[in-house]
Short mmCIF file of C-alpha atoms in Angstrom, two decimals:
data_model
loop_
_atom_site.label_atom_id
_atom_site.label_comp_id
_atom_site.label_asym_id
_atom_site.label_seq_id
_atom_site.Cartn_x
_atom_site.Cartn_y
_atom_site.Cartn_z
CA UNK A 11 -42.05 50.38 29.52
CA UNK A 12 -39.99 52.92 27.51
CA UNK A 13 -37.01 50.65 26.90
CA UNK A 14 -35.76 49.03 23.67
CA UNK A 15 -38.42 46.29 22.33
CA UNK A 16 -37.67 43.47 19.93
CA UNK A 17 -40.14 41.21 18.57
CA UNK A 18 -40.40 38.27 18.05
CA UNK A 19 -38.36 36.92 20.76
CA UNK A 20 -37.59 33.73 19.79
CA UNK A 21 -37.83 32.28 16.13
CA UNK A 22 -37.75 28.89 14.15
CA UNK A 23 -37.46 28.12 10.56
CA UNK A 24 -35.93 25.96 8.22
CA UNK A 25 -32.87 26.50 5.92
CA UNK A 26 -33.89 28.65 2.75
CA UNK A 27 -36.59 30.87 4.35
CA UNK A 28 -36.47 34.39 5.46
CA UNK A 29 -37.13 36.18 8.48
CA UNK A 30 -37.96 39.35 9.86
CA UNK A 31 -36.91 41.11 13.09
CA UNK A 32 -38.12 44.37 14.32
CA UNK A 33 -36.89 46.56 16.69
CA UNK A 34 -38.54 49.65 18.20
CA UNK A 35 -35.85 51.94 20.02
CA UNK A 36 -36.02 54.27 23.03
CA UNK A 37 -38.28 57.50 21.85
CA UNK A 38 -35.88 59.66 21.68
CA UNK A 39 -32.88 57.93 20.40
CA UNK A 40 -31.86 58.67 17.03
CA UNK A 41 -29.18 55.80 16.86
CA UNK A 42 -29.89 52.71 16.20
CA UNK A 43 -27.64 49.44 15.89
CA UNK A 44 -27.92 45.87 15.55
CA UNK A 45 -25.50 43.27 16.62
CA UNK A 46 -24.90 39.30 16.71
CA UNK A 47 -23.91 37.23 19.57
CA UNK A 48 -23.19 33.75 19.02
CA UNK A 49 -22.87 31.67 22.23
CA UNK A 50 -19.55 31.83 24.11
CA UNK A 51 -19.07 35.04 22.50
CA UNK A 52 -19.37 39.09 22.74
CA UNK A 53 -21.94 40.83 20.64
CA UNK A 54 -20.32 41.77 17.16
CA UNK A 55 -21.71 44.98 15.40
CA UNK A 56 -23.74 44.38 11.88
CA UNK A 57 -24.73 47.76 11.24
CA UNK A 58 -26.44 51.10 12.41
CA UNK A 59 -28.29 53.93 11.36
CA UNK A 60 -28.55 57.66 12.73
CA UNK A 61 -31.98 58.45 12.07
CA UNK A 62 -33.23 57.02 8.40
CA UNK A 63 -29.59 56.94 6.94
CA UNK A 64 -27.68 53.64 7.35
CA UNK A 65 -24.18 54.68 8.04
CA UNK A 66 -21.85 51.53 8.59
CA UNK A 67 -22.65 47.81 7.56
CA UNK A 68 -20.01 45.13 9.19
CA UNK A 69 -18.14 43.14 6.65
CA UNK A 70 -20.35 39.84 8.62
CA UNK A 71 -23.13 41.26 6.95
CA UNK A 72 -23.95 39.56 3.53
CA UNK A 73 -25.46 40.25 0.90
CA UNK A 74 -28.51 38.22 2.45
CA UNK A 75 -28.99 40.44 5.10
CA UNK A 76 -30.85 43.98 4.76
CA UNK A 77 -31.77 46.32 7.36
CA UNK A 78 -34.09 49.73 7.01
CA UNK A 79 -35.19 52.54 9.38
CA UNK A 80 -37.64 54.26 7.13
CA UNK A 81 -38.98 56.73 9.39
CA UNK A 82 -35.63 57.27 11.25
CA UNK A 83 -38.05 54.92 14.08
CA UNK A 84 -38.30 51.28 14.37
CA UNK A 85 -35.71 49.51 12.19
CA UNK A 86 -35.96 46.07 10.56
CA UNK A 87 -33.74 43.61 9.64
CA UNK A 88 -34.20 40.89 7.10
CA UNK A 89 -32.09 37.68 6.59
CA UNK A 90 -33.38 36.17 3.15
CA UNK A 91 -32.09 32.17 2.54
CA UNK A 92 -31.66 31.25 6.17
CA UNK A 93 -28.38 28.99 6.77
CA UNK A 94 -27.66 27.39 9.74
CA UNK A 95 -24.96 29.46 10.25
CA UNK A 96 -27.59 32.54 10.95
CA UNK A 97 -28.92 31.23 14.18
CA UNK A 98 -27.80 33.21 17.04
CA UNK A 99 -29.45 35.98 18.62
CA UNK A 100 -29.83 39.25 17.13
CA UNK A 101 -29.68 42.37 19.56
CA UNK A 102 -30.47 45.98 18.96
CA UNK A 103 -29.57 48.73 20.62
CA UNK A 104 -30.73 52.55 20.78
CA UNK A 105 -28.40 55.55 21.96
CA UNK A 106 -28.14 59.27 21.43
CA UNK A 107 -26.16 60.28 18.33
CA UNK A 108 -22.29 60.92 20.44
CA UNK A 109 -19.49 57.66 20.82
CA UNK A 110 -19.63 58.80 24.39
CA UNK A 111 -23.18 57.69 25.14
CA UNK A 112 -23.90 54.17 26.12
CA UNK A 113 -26.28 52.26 24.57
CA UNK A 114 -29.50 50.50 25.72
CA UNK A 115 -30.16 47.04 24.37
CA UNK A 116 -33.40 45.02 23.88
CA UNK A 117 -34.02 41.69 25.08
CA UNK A 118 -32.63 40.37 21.67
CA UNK A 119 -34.52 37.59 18.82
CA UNK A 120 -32.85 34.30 19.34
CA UNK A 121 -33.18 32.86 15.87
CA UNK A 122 -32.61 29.01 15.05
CA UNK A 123 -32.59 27.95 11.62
CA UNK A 124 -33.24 24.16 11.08
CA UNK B 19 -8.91 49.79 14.86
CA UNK B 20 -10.24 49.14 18.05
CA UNK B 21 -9.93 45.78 19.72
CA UNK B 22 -10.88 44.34 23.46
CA UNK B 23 -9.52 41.20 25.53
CA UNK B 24 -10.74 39.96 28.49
CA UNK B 25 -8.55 37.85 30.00
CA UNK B 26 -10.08 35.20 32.00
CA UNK B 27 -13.18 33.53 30.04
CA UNK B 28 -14.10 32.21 33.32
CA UNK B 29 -13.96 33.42 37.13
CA UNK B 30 -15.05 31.33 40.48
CA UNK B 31 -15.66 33.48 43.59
CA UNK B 32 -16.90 32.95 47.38
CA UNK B 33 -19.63 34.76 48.44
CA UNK B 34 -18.61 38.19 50.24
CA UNK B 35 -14.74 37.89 48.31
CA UNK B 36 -13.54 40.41 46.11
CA UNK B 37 -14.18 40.42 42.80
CA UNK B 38 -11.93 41.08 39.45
CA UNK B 39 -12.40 40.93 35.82
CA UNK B 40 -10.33 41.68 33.89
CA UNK B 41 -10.21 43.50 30.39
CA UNK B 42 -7.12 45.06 28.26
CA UNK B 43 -8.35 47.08 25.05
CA UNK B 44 -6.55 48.58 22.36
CA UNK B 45 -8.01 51.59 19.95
CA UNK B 46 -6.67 54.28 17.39
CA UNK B 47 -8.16 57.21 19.45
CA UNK B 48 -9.28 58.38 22.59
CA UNK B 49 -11.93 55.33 23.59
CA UNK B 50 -14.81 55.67 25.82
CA UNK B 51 -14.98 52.07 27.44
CA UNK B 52 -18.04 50.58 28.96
CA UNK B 53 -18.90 47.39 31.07
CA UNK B 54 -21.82 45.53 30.90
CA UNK B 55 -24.09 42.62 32.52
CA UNK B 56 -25.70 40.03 31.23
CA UNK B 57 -28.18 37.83 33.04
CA UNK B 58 -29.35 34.65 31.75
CA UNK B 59 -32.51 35.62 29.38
CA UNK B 60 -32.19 39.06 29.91
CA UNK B 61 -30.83 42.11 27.82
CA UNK B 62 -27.64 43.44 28.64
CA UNK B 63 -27.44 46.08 31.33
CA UNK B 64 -25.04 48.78 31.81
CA UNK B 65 -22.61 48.58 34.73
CA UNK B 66 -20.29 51.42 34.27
CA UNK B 67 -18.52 53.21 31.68
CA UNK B 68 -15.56 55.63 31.47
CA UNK B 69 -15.71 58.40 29.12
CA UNK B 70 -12.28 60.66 29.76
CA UNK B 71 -13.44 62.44 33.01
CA UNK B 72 -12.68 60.90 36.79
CA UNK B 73 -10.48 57.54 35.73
CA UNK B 74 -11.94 55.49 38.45
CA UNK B 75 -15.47 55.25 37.98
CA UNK B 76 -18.41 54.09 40.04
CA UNK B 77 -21.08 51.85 39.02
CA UNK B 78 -24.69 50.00 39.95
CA UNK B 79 -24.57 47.50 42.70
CA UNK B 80 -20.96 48.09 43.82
CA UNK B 81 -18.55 47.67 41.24
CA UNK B 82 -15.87 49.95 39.93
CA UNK B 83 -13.72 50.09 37.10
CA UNK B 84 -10.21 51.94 36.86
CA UNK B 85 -9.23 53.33 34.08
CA UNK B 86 -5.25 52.91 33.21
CA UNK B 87 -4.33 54.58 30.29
CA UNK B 88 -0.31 53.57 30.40
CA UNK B 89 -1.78 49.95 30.97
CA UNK B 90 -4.45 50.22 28.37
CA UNK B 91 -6.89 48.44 30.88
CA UNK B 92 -10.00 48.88 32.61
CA UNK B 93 -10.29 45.99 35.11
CA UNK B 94 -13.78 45.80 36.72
CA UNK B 95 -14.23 45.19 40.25
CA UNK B 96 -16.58 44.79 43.46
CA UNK B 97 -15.21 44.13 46.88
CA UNK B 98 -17.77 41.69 48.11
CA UNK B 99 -19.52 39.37 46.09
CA UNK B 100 -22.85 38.55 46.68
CA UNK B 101 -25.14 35.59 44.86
CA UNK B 102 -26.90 37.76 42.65
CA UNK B 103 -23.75 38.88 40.89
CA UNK B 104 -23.27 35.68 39.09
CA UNK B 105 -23.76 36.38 35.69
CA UNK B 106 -21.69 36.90 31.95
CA UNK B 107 -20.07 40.76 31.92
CA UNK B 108 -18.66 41.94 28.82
CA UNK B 109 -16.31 44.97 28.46
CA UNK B 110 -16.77 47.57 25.45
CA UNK B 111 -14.80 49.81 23.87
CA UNK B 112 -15.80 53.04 21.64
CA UNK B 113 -14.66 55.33 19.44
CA UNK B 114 -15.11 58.72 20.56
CA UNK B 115 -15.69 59.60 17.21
CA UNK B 116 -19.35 60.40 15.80
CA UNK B 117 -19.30 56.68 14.45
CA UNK B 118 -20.14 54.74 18.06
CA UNK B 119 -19.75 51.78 16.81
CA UNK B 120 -18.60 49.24 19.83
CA UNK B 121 -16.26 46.48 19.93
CA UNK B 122 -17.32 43.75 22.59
CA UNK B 123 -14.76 41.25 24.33
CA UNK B 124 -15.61 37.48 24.36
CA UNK B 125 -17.52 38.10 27.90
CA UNK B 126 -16.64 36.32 31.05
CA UNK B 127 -18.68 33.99 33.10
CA UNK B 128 -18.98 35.25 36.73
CA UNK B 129 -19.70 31.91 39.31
CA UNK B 130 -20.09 33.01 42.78
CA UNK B 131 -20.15 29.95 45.13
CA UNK B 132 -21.77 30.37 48.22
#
């Protein structure tokens, strides 16, 4: 399968702990974006990177929240204190660098924070 | 600024009736605008999108979208409904700038009754 992975898929913890989420884009995509979506709602954007360079971070993103792309490939994102305000799921989503290309999501980590 | 509404949070079809969601956006510049599917515990798929060429486009699995500039809308629909369309769609909106970052509407819940 050559489509966006994200792994895990689903994770638990407990208020004040932190998580990692990876995501591993299309190949040849050299954006890469992760968004938010809380239930009832649309996806909202938390940042992206072209290649290794993150270019935009979402004012929703705090201070507890990090994201890399080292090799300009997979891309992590860290959420350090978990609140229970962080659980939703957490989608990434690979596209060639131009606004008029669409973008191919992963399956998404649903996150729940106890 | 770029912003997107759909209008109806929820819509109820028959089998084999037409189908319309609908979805006004607003944006600074010259948007590319996108509609996507969501299935229960799957990733979200692309329907359709519009990026300034033919203003009524053509998507997967019968659906359309028209593109009304003076209107600022992109309305998606199908003219038959079948079972397997029941699902959450979300309309997007773009820059078409070299930023691509997307602005989602709240999504709304597709219920096809047979």
């Amino acid at each position: 399968d050559t489509g966006v992975s994200q792994d895990p898929r689903h994770k638990i913890t407990k208020r004040g702990q932190n998580v990692t989420f990876r995501c591993d884009p299309i190949s040849e995509h050299n954006r890469l974006y992760w968004y938010r979506q809380t239930l009832g709602q649309g996806p909202e954007f938390l940042t992206y990177f072209q290649n290794e360079a993150q270019l935009e971070k979402s004012r929703l993103l705090s201070d507890r929240f990090s994201a890399e792309r080292p090799k300009g490939s997979f891309s992590t994102l860290e959420i350090q204190r978990t609140e229970q305000g962080d659980s939703a799921m957490y989608l990434c989503a690979s596209s060639f660098s131009a606004g008029r290309n669409e973008q191919f999501f992963g399956p998404g980590t649903r996150l729940t924070v106890l | 600024a770029q912003s997107v509404t759909q209008l109806d949070s929820h819509v109820s079809v028959s089998e084999g009736t037409p189908v319309l969601l609908r979805c006004n956006y607003s944006s600074s510049y010259s948007p590319s605008l996108f509609w996507y599917v969501q299935h229960p515990n799957k990733g979200l798929q692309l329907l359709l999108k519009y990026t300034s060429a033919a203003t009524l486009v053509k998507g997967i699995n019968g659906f359309e979208a028209e593109f009304k500039k003076s209107e600022t809308s992109f309305h998606l629909t199908k003219p038959s409904a079948h079972m397997s369309d029941a699902a959450e769609y979300f309309c997007v909106v773009t820059h078409n700038t070299n930023a691509g970052k997307s602005t989602f509407g709240d999504g709304t819940t597709l219920t096809v009754k047979p």
